[in-house]
Coordinates of C-alpha atoms in Angstrom, one line a residue:
X136 CA 0.0 0.0 0.0
X137 CA 1.3 3.4 -0.9
X138 CA 1.8 5.9 2.0
X139 CA 0.2 9.3 1.9
X140 CA 2.4 12.3 2.1
X141 CA 0.6 15.5 3.1
X142 CA 0.8 18.0 0.3
X143 CA 2.7 21.2 1.3
X144 CA 0.2 23.7 -0.1
X145 CA 0.7 27.4 0.5
X146 CA -1.7 30.4 0.8
X147 CA -0.1 33.8 1.4
X148 CA -1.7 37.2 1.7
X149 CA 0.7 39.7 0.2
X150 CA 0.9 43.0 2.1
X151 CA 2.6 46.3 1.3
X152 CA 5.2 46.5 4.1
X153 CA 5.1 50.2 5.1
X154 CA 1.3 50.2 5.5
X155 CA 0.6 46.5 6.1
X156 CA -2.3 46.8 3.7
X157 CA -3.1 43.6 1.8
X158 CA -2.5 44.0 -1.9
X159 CA -3.0 40.5 -3.2
X160 CA -2.7 36.7 -2.6
X161 CA -0.6 33.8 -3.9
X162 CA -1.6 30.2 -3.6
X163 CA 0.1 26.9 -4.4
X164 CA -2.5 24.1 -4.5
X165 CA -3.0 20.6 -6.0
X166 CA 0.5 19.6 -5.0
X167 CA 1.3 16.3 -6.6
X168 CA 4.2 14.8 -4.7
X169 CA 4.6 11.8 -7.0
X170 CA 4.9 13.9 -10.2
X171 CA 6.5 16.9 -8.3
X172 CA 4.1 19.5 -9.7
X173 CA 1.5 22.0 -8.5
X174 CA -0.8 24.8 -9.6
X175 CA 0.2 28.4 -8.8
X176 CA -2.4 31.1 -8.7
X177 CA -2.0 34.8 -7.9
X178 CA -4.2 37.9 -7.8
X179 CA -3.2 41.4 -7.0
X180 CA -5.7 44.2 -6.4
X181 CA -3.0 46.9 -5.9
X182 CA 0.7 47.1 -6.2
X183 CA 1.2 45.5 -9.7
X184 CA 4.8 45.9 -10.7
X185 CA 6.0 46.9 -7.3
X186 CA 8.8 45.3 -5.3
X187 CA 6.2 43.7 -2.9
X188 CA 4.6 41.7 -5.8
X189 CA 8.0 40.5 -7.1
X190 CA 9.1 39.6 -3.6
X191 CA 6.0 37.5 -3.2
X192 CA 6.6 35.8 -6.5
X193 CA 10.2 35.2 -5.7
X194 CA 9.3 33.8 -2.3
X195 CA 6.7 31.4 -3.8
X196 CA 8.9 30.2 -6.7
X197 CA 11.7 29.6 -4.2
X198 CA 9.4 27.7 -1.9
X199 CA 8.1 25.5 -4.7
X200 CA 11.4 24.7 -6.5
X201 CA 14.0 25.0 -3.7
X202 CA 12.1 24.0 -0.5
X203 CA 9.7 21.4 -1.6
X204 CA 11.4 20.3 -4.7
X205 CA 8.8 20.6 -7.4
X206 CA 9.8 20.3 -11.0
X207 CA 6.7 21.9 -12.6
X208 CA 4.3 24.8 -11.8
X209 CA 1.2 25.0 -13.7
X210 CA -0.6 28.4 -14.2
X211 CA -3.8 29.5 -15.9
X212 CA -4.9 32.8 -17.5
X213 CA -8.2 33.8 -19.0
X214 CA -7.8 34.0 -22.7
X215 CA -8.7 37.7 -22.8
X216 CA -6.5 38.7 -19.8
X217 CA -3.7 40.4 -21.7
X218 CA -1.9 41.6 -18.5
X219 CA -1.7 38.1 -17.0
X220 CA -0.6 36.6 -20.3
X221 CA 2.1 39.2 -20.6
X222 CA 3.4 38.5 -17.1
X223 CA 3.5 34.8 -17.8
X224 CA 5.2 35.2 -21.0
X225 CA 7.7 37.7 -19.6
X226 CA 8.6 35.1 -16.9
X227 CA 9.3 32.6 -19.7
X228 CA 6.2 30.4 -18.9
X229 CA 5.7 27.8 -21.6
X230 CA 2.2 27.6 -23.2
X231 CA 0.8 24.1 -22.8
X232 CA -2.7 24.4 -24.2
X233 CA -6.2 25.9 -24.3
X234 CA -9.1 24.7 -22.1
X235 CA -12.1 25.6 -24.2
X236 CA -15.2 27.0 -22.5
X237 CA -13.7 26.2 -19.1
X238 CA -15.2 28.8 -16.9
X239 CA -18.9 30.0 -16.7
X240 CA -19.3 33.8 -17.0
X241 CA -22.3 35.9 -15.9
X242 CA -24.9 35.8 -18.6
X243 CA -24.3 32.3 -19.6
X244 CA -21.2 32.6 -21.7
X245 CA -18.0 30.5 -21.1
X246 CA -14.4 31.6 -21.1
X247 CA -11.4 29.8 -22.4
X248 CA -8.4 29.3 -20.1
X249 CA -4.8 29.2 -21.3
X250 CA -2.5 26.9 -19.5
X251 CA 1.2 27.7 -19.0
X252 CA 4.0 26.0 -17.1
X253 CA 7.4 26.8 -15.5
X254 CA 10.0 24.1 -15.0
X255 CA 12.7 23.9 -12.2
X256 CA 15.4 22.8 -14.6
X257 CA 14.7 24.9 -17.7
X258 CA 13.3 28.1 -16.1
X259 CA 14.1 28.4 -12.5
X260 CA 17.9 29.3 -12.8
X261 CA 17.2 32.2 -15.2
X262 CA 14.2 33.4 -13.1
X263 CA 16.0 33.1 -9.8
X264 CA 18.9 35.2 -11.2
X265 CA 16.5 37.9 -12.4
X266 CA 14.4 37.9 -9.1
X267 CA 17.5 38.0 -6.9
X268 CA 18.5 41.1 -8.8
X269 CA 15.1 42.9 -8.7
X270 CA 13.6 41.6 -5.5
X271 CA 16.0 39.7 -3.2
X272 CA 14.6 37.7 -0.4
X273 CA 15.5 38.7 3.1
X274 CA 17.9 36.3 4.7
X275 CA 16.7 34.3 7.6
X276 CA 18.6 34.4 10.9
X277 CA 17.7 31.4 12.9

């Protein structure tokens, strides 16, 4: 019988440090410890493009690729969300496909979702180097 390993999921409220005001959230869910992959979602109401957002992204990717040893992160964007698509593409996320009519919208229509992925071996070294430069993580003193 296979043993069950509790999935190390993560839910973080991202706050702007000087004011402590929440600006968004990042979630790592659906952690698959056998295939070493998970789904990453993020949403920001304020602070887009700020250091706080990039620090949160850096922390989350570091957690996924370095701390819990994932090899793949899957992300989704609504087909019409140009800002989310631009961020994913700037990060070097690889398009993996389109989920047709995946989400119900008000009024009875359905929206397509675009699926993207980042990989620990192919993408993380480059991303880590860029994130260390623009939003270094604070070092822990234990």
